[in-house]
Amino acid sequence: MLHSMSTTVETSSERSADEVNEEIRALWRRSGGTLSVEQREEYQRLVLEWASAAPQSVPAA
């Protein structure tokens, strides 16, 4: 049976952008600056989560 990885962001944890950013930084530290295929997938998921958690600015009129 094949399983596909979801590209949707899990919002159940409702972590702050700062928390997700710290996890992204930790991932890069653990990787030594070069991400494996699995780490790239995790990085992409984290970036999407960070983007959804980051405060949205409203452009000035």
Tab-separated table of C-alpha atoms in Angstrom:
chain	number	residue	atom	x	y	z
A	1	MET	CA	0.000	0.000	0.000
A	2	LEU	CA	1.345	3.427	-0.937
A	3	HIS	CA	0.883	6.428	1.286
A	4	SER	CA	1.219	9.998	0.134
A	5	MET	CA	2.424	12.800	2.357
A	6	SER	CA	-0.080	15.535	2.876
A	7	THR	CA	1.001	19.057	1.968
A	8	THR	CA	-1.670	20.651	4.101
A	9	VAL	CA	-0.667	22.423	7.275
A	10	GLU	CA	-1.839	20.873	10.505
A	11	THR	CA	-3.516	23.613	12.518
A	12	SER	CA	-4.508	21.495	15.498
A	13	SER	CA	-1.374	22.426	17.439
A	14	GLU	CA	-1.812	26.157	16.788
A	15	ARG	CA	1.854	26.907	17.445
A	16	SER	CA	3.123	30.455	17.177
A	17	ALA	CA	5.333	31.552	14.288
A	18	ASP	CA	8.191	31.918	16.797
A	19	GLU	CA	7.805	28.300	17.934
A	20	VAL	CA	7.767	27.002	14.361
A	21	ASN	CA	10.725	29.226	13.457
A	22	GLU	CA	12.727	27.741	16.321
A	23	GLU	CA	11.964	24.239	15.029
A	24	ILE	CA	13.131	25.294	11.544
A	25	ARG	CA	16.372	26.634	13.025
A	26	ALA	CA	16.878	23.406	14.997
A	27	LEU	CA	16.361	21.357	11.837
A	28	TRP	CA	19.094	23.321	10.054
A	29	ARG	CA	21.440	22.970	13.050
A	30	ARG	CA	20.887	19.197	13.183
A	31	SER	CA	21.449	18.848	9.444
A	32	GLY	CA	24.765	20.675	9.422
A	33	GLY	CA	23.535	22.898	6.581
A	34	THR	CA	22.579	20.149	4.112
A	35	LEU	CA	19.077	18.708	4.217
A	36	SER	CA	18.301	15.115	3.258
A	37	VAL	CA	15.197	14.347	1.216
A	38	GLU	CA	13.233	13.628	4.396
A	39	GLN	CA	14.521	16.791	6.064
A	40	ARG	CA	13.554	18.880	3.014
A	41	GLU	CA	10.028	17.511	3.252
A	42	GLU	CA	9.935	18.425	6.953
A	43	TYR	CA	11.369	21.874	6.159
A	44	GLN	CA	8.686	22.515	3.531
A	45	ARG	CA	5.962	21.467	5.979
A	46	LEU	CA	7.406	23.722	8.665
A	47	VAL	CA	7.671	26.712	6.318
A	48	LEU	CA	4.001	26.321	5.386
A	49	GLU	CA	3.083	26.063	9.057
A	50	TRP	CA	5.207	29.132	9.844
A	51	ALA	CA	3.579	31.122	7.042
A	52	SER	CA	0.094	30.316	8.332
A	53	ALA	CA	1.094	31.230	11.889
A	54	ALA	CA	2.949	34.454	11.025
A	55	PRO	CA	1.034	37.677	11.625
A	56	GLN	CA	-0.492	38.995	8.432
A	57	SER	CA	0.299	42.642	7.740
A	58	VAL	CA	-2.200	44.840	5.963
A	59	PRO	CA	-0.696	46.991	3.203
A	60	ALA	CA	-0.963	50.756	3.752
A	61	ALA	CA	-3.566	52.448	1.600
